[in-house]
CSV table of C-alpha atoms and ligand atoms in Angstrom, one decimal:
chain,number,residue,atom,x,y,z
A,1,MET,CA,-38.6,-2.8,5.7
A,2,THR,CA,-37.1,-3.9,2.4
A,3,ILE,CA,-36.3,-1.0,0.3
A,4,ARG,CA,-37.9,-1.0,-3.2
A,5,THR,CA,-36.9,1.6,-5.8
A,6,ARG,CA,-37.8,1.9,-9.4
A,7,PHE,CA,-36.7,3.5,-12.6
A,8,ALA,CA,-39.8,4.2,-14.7
A,9,PRO,CA,-38.8,5.5,-18.1
A,10,SER,CA,-41.3,6.6,-20.7
A,11,PRO,CA,-40.1,4.9,-23.9
A,12,THR,CA,-40.2,7.9,-26.1
A,13,GLY,CA,-36.5,8.2,-27.0
A,14,PHE,CA,-33.0,7.2,-25.9
A,15,LEU,CA,-31.8,7.0,-22.4
A,16,HIS,CA,-30.2,10.3,-21.7
A,17,ILE,CA,-27.5,11.4,-19.2
A,18,GLY,CA,-30.3,12.6,-16.8
A,19,GLY,CA,-32.2,9.3,-17.0
A,20,ALA,CA,-29.0,7.3,-16.6
A,21,ARG,CA,-28.2,9.2,-13.4
A,22,THR,CA,-31.7,8.5,-12.1
A,23,THR,CA,-31.3,4.8,-12.9
A,24,LEU,CA,-27.9,4.7,-11.2
A,25,TYR,CA,-29.1,6.4,-8.0
A,26,ASN,CA,-32.1,4.1,-7.7
A,27,TRP,CA,-29.9,1.1,-8.3
A,28,LEU,CA,-27.2,2.3,-5.9
A,29,PHE,CA,-29.7,3.1,-3.1
A,30,ALA,CA,-31.3,-0.3,-3.5
A,31,ARG,CA,-28.1,-2.2,-3.7
A,32,HIS,CA,-26.5,-0.3,-0.8
A,33,HIS,CA,-29.5,-1.2,1.4
A,34,LYS,CA,-29.9,-4.8,0.1
A,35,GLY,CA,-33.2,-3.8,-1.4
A,36,THR,CA,-34.9,-4.4,-4.7
A,37,PHE,CA,-34.5,-2.4,-7.9
A,38,ILE,CA,-37.4,-2.4,-10.4
A,39,LEU,CA,-37.8,-1.3,-13.9
A,40,ARG,CA,-41.2,-0.2,-15.1
A,41,ILE,CA,-42.0,0.9,-18.6
A,42,GLU,CA,-44.4,3.9,-18.6
A,43,ASP,CA,-45.7,3.5,-22.1
A,44,THR,CA,-49.0,5.3,-21.6
A,45,ASP,CA,-48.2,7.9,-24.3
A,46,GLU,CA,-49.8,6.0,-27.2
A,47,VAL,CA,-48.4,8.3,-29.8
A,48,ARG,CA,-44.8,8.7,-28.7
A,49,SER,CA,-44.0,5.3,-27.1
A,50,THR,CA,-42.0,2.9,-29.3
A,51,GLU,CA,-40.5,-0.6,-28.9
A,52,ASP,CA,-37.2,0.8,-30.3
A,53,SER,CA,-37.0,3.2,-27.4
A,54,VAL,CA,-37.6,0.3,-25.0
A,55,THR,CA,-34.7,-1.6,-26.7
A,56,ALA,CA,-32.4,1.4,-26.5
A,57,ILE,CA,-33.3,2.1,-22.8
A,58,LEU,CA,-32.8,-1.6,-21.8
A,59,ASP,CA,-29.5,-1.8,-23.8
A,60,SER,CA,-28.2,1.4,-22.2
A,61,ILE,CA,-29.0,0.3,-18.6
A,62,SER,CA,-27.5,-3.1,-19.3
A,63,TRP,CA,-24.4,-1.5,-20.8
A,64,LEU,CA,-24.0,0.7,-17.7
A,65,GLY,CA,-23.9,-2.6,-15.7
A,66,LEU,CA,-27.0,-1.9,-13.7
A,67,ASP,CA,-29.1,-5.0,-13.2
A,68,TRP,CA,-32.8,-5.0,-12.2
A,69,ASP,CA,-34.6,-7.6,-10.1
A,70,GLU,CA,-38.1,-7.1,-11.5
A,71,GLY,CA,-39.2,-5.7,-14.8
A,72,PRO,CA,-38.9,-6.2,-18.6
A,73,VAL,CA,-37.0,-9.1,-20.0
A,74,ASP,CA,-37.3,-7.7,-23.5
A,75,GLU,CA,-39.5,-5.3,-25.5
A,76,THR,CA,-42.7,-7.2,-24.7
A,77,THR,CA,-42.2,-9.7,-21.8
A,78,ASP,CA,-41.4,-9.2,-18.2
A,79,ARG,CA,-40.8,-11.0,-14.9
A,80,GLY,CA,-41.4,-10.4,-11.2
A,81,PRO,CA,-44.0,-10.8,-8.5
A,82,TYR,CA,-45.8,-7.5,-9.4
A,83,ALA,CA,-45.9,-8.1,-13.2
A,84,PRO,CA,-46.9,-6.8,-15.7
A,85,TYR,CA,-44.3,-4.0,-15.6
A,86,TYR,CA,-45.6,-2.4,-18.8
A,87,GLN,CA,-48.2,0.1,-17.9
A,88,MET,CA,-50.3,-0.5,-21.0
A,89,LYS,CA,-50.8,-4.0,-19.7
A,90,ARG,CA,-52.3,-2.7,-16.4
A,91,LEU,CA,-55.2,-0.7,-17.7
A,92,ASP,CA,-57.8,-2.6,-15.7
A,93,LEU,CA,-56.2,-1.6,-12.4
A,94,TYR,CA,-56.1,2.1,-13.4
A,95,ARG,CA,-59.8,1.9,-14.4
A,96,LYS,CA,-60.7,0.3,-11.1
A,97,CYS,CA,-59.0,3.1,-9.2
A,98,VAL,CA,-60.6,5.8,-11.3
A,99,ARG,CA,-64.0,4.3,-10.5
A,100,GLN,CA,-63.1,4.3,-6.8
A,101,LEU,CA,-62.3,8.0,-6.9
A,102,ILE,CA,-65.5,8.8,-8.8
A,103,ASP,CA,-67.7,6.8,-6.4
A,104,ALA,CA,-66.1,8.6,-3.5
A,105,GLY,CA,-66.9,12.0,-5.1
A,106,LEU,CA,-63.2,12.8,-5.5
A,107,ALA,CA,-63.0,12.7,-9.3
A,108,TYR,CA,-65.4,13.8,-12.0
A,109,ALA,CA,-66.0,13.5,-15.8
A,110,CYS,CA,-64.8,16.6,-17.7
A,111,TYR,CA,-66.3,17.2,-21.1
A,112,CYS,CA,-64.3,20.3,-22.0
A,113,THR,CA,-62.9,20.4,-25.5
A,114,LYS,CA,-59.4,21.5,-26.3
A,115,GLU,CA,-60.8,24.7,-27.7
A,116,GLU,CA,-62.7,25.4,-24.5
A,117,LEU,CA,-59.7,24.7,-22.4
A,118,ASP,CA,-57.5,27.0,-24.6
A,119,ALA,CA,-60.1,29.8,-24.3
A,120,MET,CA,-60.2,29.4,-20.5
A,121,ARG,CA,-56.4,29.6,-20.3
A,122,LYS,CA,-56.3,32.8,-22.5
A,123,ALA,CA,-59.0,34.5,-20.4
A,124,ALA,CA,-57.1,33.6,-17.2
A,125,VAL,CA,-53.9,35.0,-18.6
A,126,ALA,CA,-55.7,38.2,-19.8
A,127,GLU,CA,-57.2,38.7,-16.3
A,128,LYS,CA,-53.9,37.9,-14.7
A,129,ARG,CA,-55.4,34.9,-12.8
A,130,PRO,CA,-53.5,31.6,-12.5
A,131,ALA,CA,-54.1,29.6,-15.6
A,132,VAL,CA,-55.6,26.6,-13.9
A,133,TYR,CA,-58.7,24.6,-14.9
A,134,ASP,CA,-61.7,26.4,-13.4
A,135,GLY,CA,-63.5,23.3,-12.3
A,136,ARG,CA,-66.7,24.0,-14.4
A,137,CYS,CA,-67.4,20.3,-15.1
A,138,LYS,CA,-67.4,19.5,-11.4
A,139,LYS,CA,-70.7,21.2,-11.2
A,140,LEU,CA,-72.5,19.6,-14.2
A,141,THR,CA,-76.0,18.3,-13.6
A,142,ASP,CA,-76.9,14.9,-14.8
A,143,ARG,CA,-78.9,16.5,-17.6
A,144,GLN,CA,-75.9,18.5,-18.8
A,145,LYS,CA,-73.8,15.4,-18.7
A,146,ALA,CA,-76.4,13.5,-20.8
A,147,GLU,CA,-76.4,16.3,-23.3
A,148,HIS,CA,-72.6,16.2,-23.7
A,149,GLU,CA,-72.8,12.5,-24.1
A,150,ALA,CA,-75.5,12.8,-26.7
A,151,ALA,CA,-73.4,15.3,-28.5
A,152,GLY,CA,-70.7,12.6,-28.7
A,153,ARG,CA,-68.2,14.2,-26.4
A,154,LYS,CA,-65.9,11.7,-24.8
A,155,PRO,CA,-65.0,12.8,-21.2
A,156,SER,CA,-61.7,12.7,-19.5
A,157,VAL,CA,-61.7,12.2,-15.7
A,158,ARG,CA,-60.3,14.8,-13.4
A,159,PHE,CA,-59.2,14.5,-9.8
A,160,SER,CA,-60.5,17.2,-7.5
A,161,ILE,CA,-57.7,19.1,-5.8
A,162,PRO,CA,-58.8,21.0,-2.6
A,163,GLU,CA,-59.6,24.6,-3.5
A,164,THR,CA,-57.7,26.1,-0.5
A,165,GLY,CA,-54.8,25.3,1.7
A,166,GLU,CA,-51.4,24.0,0.8
A,167,THR,CA,-49.8,20.6,0.2
A,168,VAL,CA,-46.4,20.1,1.7
A,169,VAL,CA,-43.9,17.6,0.1
A,170,ASP,CA,-41.3,16.5,2.6
A,171,ASP,CA,-38.5,15.7,0.1
A,172,MET,CA,-35.4,13.7,1.3
A,173,ILE,CA,-33.2,16.1,-0.7
A,174,ARG,CA,-35.1,19.3,-1.0
A,175,GLY,CA,-36.6,19.4,2.5
A,176,ARG,CA,-40.1,20.7,3.0
A,177,VAL,CA,-41.5,22.3,-0.2
A,178,SER,CA,-45.0,23.7,0.1
A,179,PHE,CA,-47.5,24.2,-2.8
A,180,ASP,CA,-50.5,26.4,-2.9
A,181,ASN,CA,-53.5,24.2,-3.7
A,182,ARG,CA,-55.1,27.1,-5.6
A,183,LEU,CA,-52.3,26.8,-8.2
A,184,LEU,CA,-52.8,23.1,-8.7
A,185,PRO,CA,-55.3,22.3,-11.5
A,186,ASP,CA,-57.7,19.5,-11.1
A,187,LEU,CA,-55.5,16.8,-12.5
A,188,ILE,CA,-56.6,14.7,-15.5
A,189,ILE,CA,-56.2,11.1,-14.4
A,190,GLN,CA,-57.9,9.4,-17.3
A,191,LYS,CA,-57.7,10.7,-20.9
A,192,ALA,CA,-60.7,10.8,-23.2
A,193,THR,CA,-59.2,7.8,-24.9
A,194,GLY,CA,-59.7,5.8,-21.7
A,195,GLY,CA,-55.9,5.5,-20.9
A,196,PRO,CA,-54.4,6.8,-17.7
A,197,THR,CA,-52.2,9.8,-17.5
A,198,TYR,CA,-48.6,9.5,-16.2
A,199,ASN,CA,-49.4,11.2,-12.9
A,200,PHE,CA,-52.1,8.7,-12.1
A,201,ALA,CA,-50.6,5.5,-13.4
A,202,CYS,CA,-47.4,6.3,-11.6
A,203,VAL,CA,-49.2,6.6,-8.2
A,204,VAL,CA,-51.3,3.5,-8.7
A,205,ASP,CA,-48.2,1.5,-9.7
A,206,ASP,CA,-45.8,2.8,-7.1
A,207,HIS,CA,-48.4,1.8,-4.5
A,208,ALA,CA,-49.2,-1.6,-6.1
A,209,MET,CA,-45.5,-2.4,-6.5
A,210,GLU,CA,-44.8,-1.4,-2.9
A,211,ILE,CA,-42.2,1.2,-3.9
A,212,THR,CA,-40.7,2.6,-0.8
A,213,HIS,CA,-38.6,5.4,-2.3
A,214,VAL,CA,-39.3,7.4,-5.4
A,215,ILE,CA,-36.0,8.9,-6.6
A,216,ARG,CA,-36.3,10.9,-9.8
A,217,GLY,CA,-35.3,14.1,-11.6
A,218,ASP,CA,-36.2,17.5,-10.3
A,219,GLU,CA,-38.7,18.1,-13.1
A,220,HIS,CA,-41.1,15.8,-11.3
A,221,LEU,CA,-41.1,17.8,-8.1
A,222,SER,CA,-44.0,19.9,-9.3
A,223,ASN,CA,-46.0,16.7,-10.0
A,224,THR,CA,-45.5,15.5,-6.5
A,225,PRO,CA,-48.2,17.5,-4.5
A,226,ALA,CA,-51.0,16.2,-6.8
A,227,GLN,CA,-49.6,12.7,-6.6
A,228,GLN,CA,-49.4,13.0,-2.8
A,229,LEU,CA,-53.1,14.1,-2.7
A,230,LEU,CA,-54.0,11.1,-4.9
A,231,TYR,CA,-52.4,8.7,-2.3
A,232,ALA,CA,-54.5,10.3,0.4
A,233,ALA,CA,-57.7,10.1,-1.7
A,234,LEU,CA,-57.1,6.5,-2.4
A,235,GLY,CA,-56.3,5.8,1.3
A,236,TRP,CA,-52.7,4.8,0.7
A,237,THR,CA,-49.5,5.8,2.4
A,238,PRO,CA,-47.2,7.6,-0.1
A,239,PRO,CA,-43.6,6.5,-0.6
A,240,LYS,CA,-40.7,8.7,0.4
A,241,PHE,CA,-39.7,11.2,-2.4
A,242,ALA,CA,-36.2,12.3,-3.3
A,243,HIS,CA,-35.8,14.7,-6.2
A,244,LEU,CA,-32.3,14.9,-7.7
A,245,SER,CA,-30.6,18.1,-8.7
A,246,MET,CA,-30.8,19.5,-12.2
A,247,ILE,CA,-27.9,18.8,-14.5
A,248,LEU,CA,-26.5,21.8,-16.3
A,249,GLY,CA,-24.1,22.1,-19.3
A,250,PRO,CA,-20.8,23.9,-18.9
A,251,ASP,CA,-22.5,27.2,-19.9
A,252,GLY,CA,-25.0,27.0,-17.0
A,253,SER,CA,-28.1,26.1,-19.1
A,254,LYS,CA,-29.9,22.8,-18.7
A,255,LEU,CA,-28.0,20.0,-20.2
A,256,SER,CA,-29.1,19.4,-23.8
A,257,LYS,CA,-28.0,18.2,-27.2
A,258,ARG,CA,-26.4,21.6,-27.7
A,259,HIS,CA,-23.7,20.5,-25.2
A,260,GLY,CA,-22.8,17.4,-27.2
A,261,ALA,CA,-23.8,13.8,-26.7
A,262,THR,CA,-26.6,13.2,-24.2
A,263,SER,CA,-27.6,9.7,-25.2
A,264,VAL,CA,-25.8,7.0,-23.1
A,265,LEU,CA,-25.2,4.8,-26.1
A,266,GLU,CA,-23.2,7.6,-27.8
A,267,TYR,CA,-20.8,7.4,-24.8
A,268,LYS,CA,-20.4,3.6,-25.4
A,269,THR,CA,-19.6,4.3,-29.1
A,270,ALA,CA,-17.1,7.0,-28.1
A,271,GLY,CA,-15.1,4.6,-26.0
A,272,PHE,CA,-16.2,5.3,-22.5
A,273,LEU,CA,-16.2,2.5,-19.9
A,274,PRO,CA,-19.4,1.6,-18.0
A,275,SER,CA,-17.5,1.8,-14.7
A,276,ALA,CA,-16.3,5.3,-15.5
A,277,MET,CA,-19.7,6.4,-16.5
A,278,ARG,CA,-21.1,5.1,-13.2
A,279,ASN,CA,-18.4,6.8,-11.3
A,280,TYR,CA,-18.9,10.1,-13.1
A,281,LEU,CA,-22.7,10.0,-13.0
A,282,ALA,CA,-22.7,9.2,-9.3
A,283,LEU,CA,-20.9,12.5,-8.6
A,284,LEU,CA,-23.5,14.5,-10.6
A,285,GLY,CA,-25.5,15.5,-7.5
A,286,TRP,CA,-24.0,13.4,-4.8
A,287,SER,CA,-20.7,13.6,-2.9
A,288,THR,CA,-18.9,12.2,0.2
A,289,THR,CA,-17.9,14.5,3.0
A,290,ASP,CA,-14.3,14.3,1.8
A,291,SER,CA,-15.3,14.9,-1.9
A,292,ARG,CA,-13.8,11.7,-3.0
A,293,GLN,CA,-13.6,11.4,-6.8
A,294,LEU,CA,-12.7,7.9,-7.8
A,295,PHE,CA,-14.7,4.8,-7.0
A,296,PHE,CA,-13.8,1.3,-8.3
A,297,GLY,CA,-15.5,-2.1,-8.1
A,298,SER,CA,-18.1,-2.2,-5.5
A,299,GLU,CA,-17.0,1.1,-3.8
A,300,LEU,CA,-20.0,3.1,-5.0
A,301,VAL,CA,-22.5,0.6,-3.7
A,302,GLU,CA,-20.7,0.6,-0.4
A,303,THR,CA,-20.5,4.4,-0.1
A,304,PHE,CA,-23.6,5.8,-1.7
A,305,ASP,CA,-26.6,7.0,0.3
A,306,LEU,CA,-29.2,9.7,-0.2
A,307,GLY,CA,-27.8,11.7,2.6
A,308,GLY,CA,-24.9,12.8,0.3
A,309,CYS,CA,-27.3,14.1,-2.4
A,310,GLN,CA,-27.3,17.9,-3.0
A,311,LYS,CA,-30.1,20.1,-4.2
A,312,ASN,CA,-27.8,22.5,-6.1
A,313,PRO,CA,-27.5,21.9,-9.8
A,314,ALA,CA,-24.6,19.7,-11.0
A,315,VAL,CA,-22.5,20.7,-14.0
A,316,PHE,CA,-21.7,18.1,-16.6
A,317,ASP,CA,-18.1,18.3,-17.5
A,318,GLN,CA,-16.9,16.1,-20.4
A,319,THR,CA,-13.2,16.8,-19.7
A,320,LYS,CA,-13.5,15.4,-16.2
A,321,LEU,CA,-15.4,12.4,-17.4
A,322,THR,CA,-12.7,11.7,-20.0
A,323,TRP,CA,-10.0,12.0,-17.3
A,324,MET,CA,-12.0,9.6,-15.1
A,325,ASN,CA,-12.3,7.1,-18.0
A,326,GLY,CA,-8.5,7.0,-18.2
A,327,GLU,CA,-8.2,6.3,-14.5
A,328,HIS,CA,-10.7,3.4,-14.9
A,329,LEU,CA,-9.0,2.1,-18.1
A,330,ARG,CA,-5.7,1.7,-16.2
A,331,LYS,CA,-7.4,-0.3,-13.5
A,332,LEU,CA,-8.6,-3.0,-15.9
A,333,GLY,CA,-7.1,-6.5,-15.9
A,334,HIS,CA,-6.0,-7.9,-19.2
A,335,GLU,CA,-9.2,-9.9,-19.9
A,336,GLU,CA,-11.5,-7.0,-19.1
A,337,LEU,CA,-9.4,-4.6,-21.1
A,338,MET,CA,-9.5,-7.0,-24.1
A,339,ARG,CA,-13.3,-7.4,-23.7
A,340,HIS,CA,-14.0,-3.7,-23.7
A,341,ALA,CA,-11.4,-2.8,-26.3
A,342,GLU,CA,-12.3,-5.6,-28.8
A,343,PRO,CA,-14.8,-3.7,-30.9
A,344,PHE,CA,-12.4,-0.8,-31.2
A,345,LEU,CA,-9.5,-3.0,-32.1
A,346,LYS,CA,-11.6,-4.9,-34.7
A,347,ALA,CA,-12.7,-1.7,-36.3
A,348,ALA,CA,-9.1,-0.7,-36.7
A,349,GLY,CA,-8.1,-4.1,-38.2
A,350,LEU,CA,-6.5,-5.5,-35.1
A,351,ALA,CA,-8.5,-8.7,-34.6
A,352,GLY,CA,-7.4,-11.9,-33.0
A,353,PRO,CA,-5.0,-12.7,-30.1
A,354,LEU,CA,-2.5,-9.9,-29.6
A,355,ASP,CA,1.2,-10.4,-29.1
A,356,PRO,CA,2.5,-8.6,-27.1
A,357,PRO,CA,-0.6,-8.6,-24.7
A,358,LEU,CA,-2.7,-5.5,-24.8
A,359,ASP,CA,-2.4,-4.6,-21.2
A,360,LEU,CA,1.4,-4.2,-21.7
A,361,THR,CA,1.1,-2.0,-24.7
A,362,VAL,CA,-1.7,0.1,-23.2
A,363,GLY,CA,0.3,0.3,-20.0
A,364,LEU,CA,3.3,1.8,-21.8
A,365,GLU,CA,1.1,4.6,-23.2
A,366,GLY,CA,0.1,5.7,-19.6
A,367,GLU,CA,-2.2,8.7,-19.4
A,368,LYS,CA,-2.3,9.1,-23.1
A,369,CYS,CA,-5.0,6.4,-23.4
A,370,LYS,CA,-8.1,7.9,-22.0
A,371,LEU,CA,-10.8,6.4,-24.2
A,372,LEU,CA,-11.1,2.9,-25.6
A,373,ALA,CA,-11.2,4.6,-29.0
A,374,ASP,CA,-7.7,6.0,-28.3
A,375,ILE,CA,-6.2,2.5,-28.0
A,376,PRO,CA,-5.8,1.2,-31.5
A,377,GLY,CA,-4.0,4.3,-32.8
A,378,ARG,CA,-1.7,4.2,-29.8
A,379,VAL,CA,-0.8,0.5,-29.8
A,380,GLU,CA,-0.9,-0.5,-33.5
A,381,ILE,CA,2.8,0.0,-33.8
A,382,PHE,CA,3.3,-3.2,-31.8
A,383,TYR,CA,1.0,-5.3,-34.1
A,384,LYS,CA,1.1,-3.9,-37.6
A,385,ASP,CA,4.0,-3.9,-40.0
A,386,VAL,CA,6.1,-0.8,-39.7
A,387,VAL,CA,5.2,1.8,-42.3
A,388,PHE,CA,7.6,4.7,-42.6
A,389,THR,CA,6.3,8.2,-43.2
A,390,PRO,CA,8.5,10.3,-45.4
A,391,LYS,CA,9.5,12.3,-42.4
A,392,ALA,CA,10.7,9.2,-40.6
A,393,LEU,CA,12.5,7.8,-43.7
A,394,ASP,CA,14.1,10.9,-45.1
A,395,GLY,CA,14.4,12.9,-42.0
A,396,VAL,CA,15.8,10.3,-39.6
A,397,LEU,CA,16.8,7.0,-41.2
A,398,LYS,CA,18.4,8.2,-44.5
A,399,LYS,CA,21.3,9.8,-42.7
A,400,PRO,CA,25.0,8.8,-42.9
A,401,GLY,CA,25.9,6.1,-40.5
A,402,VAL,CA,22.4,5.1,-39.6
A,403,LYS,CA,22.4,1.7,-41.4
A,404,GLU,CA,25.6,0.7,-39.6
A,405,VAL,CA,24.1,1.7,-36.2
A,406,LEU,CA,20.9,-0.3,-36.9
A,407,LEU,CA,22.8,-3.4,-37.9
A,408,ASP,CA,25.1,-3.0,-34.8
A,409,LEU,CA,22.1,-2.7,-32.6
A,410,ALA,CA,20.4,-5.8,-34.1
A,411,GLY,CA,23.5,-7.8,-33.3
A,412,LEU,CA,23.7,-6.2,-29.8
A,413,LEU,CA,20.1,-7.1,-29.0
A,414,GLU,CA,20.7,-10.7,-29.7
A,415,GLY,CA,23.0,-10.8,-26.6
A,416,VAL,CA,21.2,-8.7,-24.1
A,417,GLU,CA,20.3,-10.8,-21.0
A,418,PRO,CA,17.8,-10.6,-19.5
A,419,TYR,CA,15.9,-8.9,-22.4
A,420,GLY,CA,14.4,-6.1,-20.4
A,421,GLU,CA,14.2,-2.3,-20.2
A,422,LYS,CA,17.0,-1.9,-17.7
A,423,ALA,CA,19.6,-4.1,-19.4
A,424,LEU,CA,18.7,-2.7,-22.8
A,425,GLU,CA,19.3,0.9,-21.7
A,426,GLU,CA,22.6,0.0,-20.1
A,427,LYS,CA,23.9,-1.9,-23.2
A,428,ILE,CA,22.7,0.8,-25.7
A,429,ARG,CA,24.2,3.6,-23.7
A,430,GLY,CA,27.4,1.6,-23.5
A,431,TYR,CA,27.3,1.3,-27.3
A,432,CYS,CA,27.0,5.1,-27.7
A,433,GLU,CA,30.0,5.6,-25.5
A,434,ALA,CA,32.1,3.0,-27.2
A,435,LYS,CA,31.3,4.5,-30.6
A,436,ALA,CA,31.6,8.1,-29.4
A,437,LEU,CA,28.1,8.8,-30.6
A,438,LYS,CA,25.6,11.2,-29.0
A,439,THR,CA,22.6,9.3,-27.6
A,440,GLY,CA,20.3,11.2,-30.0
A,441,GLN,CA,22.3,9.8,-32.9
A,442,VAL,CA,21.4,6.4,-31.8
A,443,PHE,CA,18.0,6.7,-30.0
A,444,HIS,CA,16.2,8.6,-32.8
A,445,PRO,CA,17.0,6.1,-35.6
A,446,LEU,CA,16.4,3.2,-33.2
A,447,ARG,CA,12.9,4.4,-32.3
A,448,THR,CA,12.0,5.2,-35.9
A,449,ALA,CA,13.2,1.9,-37.2
A,450,LEU,CA,11.2,0.0,-34.5
A,451,SER,CA,8.0,1.9,-34.8
A,452,GLY,CA,8.0,4.0,-38.0
A,453,ARG,CA,7.3,7.0,-35.8
A,454,THR,CA,9.5,9.7,-34.4
A,455,GLU,CA,7.7,9.8,-31.1
A,456,GLY,CA,5.9,7.4,-28.9
A,457,PRO,CA,6.2,5.5,-25.6
A,458,THR,CA,9.5,5.3,-23.6
A,459,LEU,CA,12.1,3.8,-25.9
A,460,PHE,CA,13.5,1.0,-23.8
A,461,GLY,CA,10.1,0.1,-22.4
A,462,MET,CA,8.8,-0.2,-25.9
A,463,MET,CA,11.7,-2.5,-26.8
A,464,GLU,CA,11.0,-4.7,-23.9
A,465,VAL,CA,7.3,-5.0,-24.7
A,466,LEU,CA,8.0,-5.5,-28.4
A,467,GLY,CA,10.3,-8.4,-27.6
A,468,ARG,CA,13.7,-9.5,-28.9
A,469,ALA,CA,12.6,-11.2,-32.1
A,470,LYS,CA,10.4,-8.4,-33.3
A,471,SER,CA,12.9,-5.8,-32.4
A,472,VAL,CA,15.8,-7.5,-34.2
A,473,GLY,CA,13.6,-8.2,-37.2
A,474,ARG,CA,12.5,-4.6,-37.5
A,475,LEU,CA,16.0,-3.2,-37.2
A,476,LYS,CA,17.2,-5.5,-39.9
A,477,ALA,CA,14.3,-4.7,-42.2
A,478,ALA,CA,14.8,-0.9,-41.7
A,479,ALA,CA,18.6,-1.3,-42.4
A,480,ALA,CA,17.7,-3.2,-45.6
A,481,LEU,CA,15.9,-0.2,-46.9
A,482,LEU,CA,18.9,2.1,-46.6
B,501,LIG,N1,-42.2,8.1,-16.8
B,501,LIG,C1,-41.6,9.3,-16.1
B,501,LIG,C2,-40.5,9.8,-16.9
B,501,LIG,O1,-39.9,9.2,-17.8
B,501,LIG,C3,-41.2,8.8,-14.7
B,501,LIG,C4,-41.3,9.8,-13.7
B,501,LIG,C5,-41.2,9.2,-12.3
B,501,LIG,O2,-40.1,8.6,-12.0
B,501,LIG,O3,-42.1,9.2,-11.6
B,501,LIG,O4,-40.1,11.0,-16.7
């Protein structure tokens, strides 16, 4: 059996952390098992669905580096053997299935108005009964139906849920969860407008698209018994279900805007790497037996399986994500680093080819660079003309003897061979000894003259990366100011 998974977003907003995790798990599971990953746009909410949301969702998934085999190409077109992948283009199929259920006596027209339904709910609450639809339209005679029609009422269609017994969902993560049928309302499968509801269209499409595994957020577990009954009523075998753990914020409440950014594209803007996001999201509800934390390249695809998914809630921890981003940043080769950092460098006025190469300057900063957005501020000293702060100029450089030291060092650097960290340290320490100067009397002005700053990366490493010509030039320029 080829595994077929899908992510089925409703385009009513951005792709959030929870949706991104669902997409990732579906993608990982499909890729791990050499299956097929499908995107389906569930745009049946005529009021809240927008093309902008489709764009944002597709952009977010693409940015995360998750490719899909079937589904939308853009906001209106799609490709794949089960097209269309936009639900609003599949209305005929839903209508046909609604007809099938009505003909089999498993669904019925419901003429209740919103006011009637509200009153029914209130009465149930007052009498401490479960607030489920009481099934009154199921018993309508043909005459009563004709009266409603004549009065201009547009019916919705409800699916009859058995009045007794229980429905058991055998979930791959939750295990067996049983639902009392008496608490399941007769589900609306077709709205009075004629469009399908989510719960119905989802079942019809998962069957039509031969989805083998439905992997989705825990909020859909309560929809599953009715969906399972629909499969049975339509004579279909249901897919396997796996409901992922809830994601909580650090304070233990469900992750929301209150906890900071929840939209995936905000993470892109803030300077996170797709590979770090994938790594972090993968661990929100899944783990290996040895609790491994870091996964690079194809390691997640190789390792991930549903067996490692937990049902306990996962806590979203931005500090851990940021740490992880630093780990991924330091794994990037030069070209990849340039590609990811480019928008951030441009915004900081560091466009064009960089000399010295960016991986060297970022490498010098070590763990201090965690986000792409940290990079320009950390490395600009290598690329921009030195600007001295008053603290650097007055506090460090304008001291007796500094000019002479800088000029001596400029001369010394011309002769250091090979021009590298080790030889530089040896020569400059030798200079301190020969002149009977404390290292601080030389190292501080040297660092300040080279970078304009009083702190930064390791001094001799910085000199090596800066190169001989730039280093000598900067020392002479600083001396000229004194
Ligand atoms: N359209 C639903 C949502 O966005 C999909 C639920 C499902 O995966 O079945 O929540």
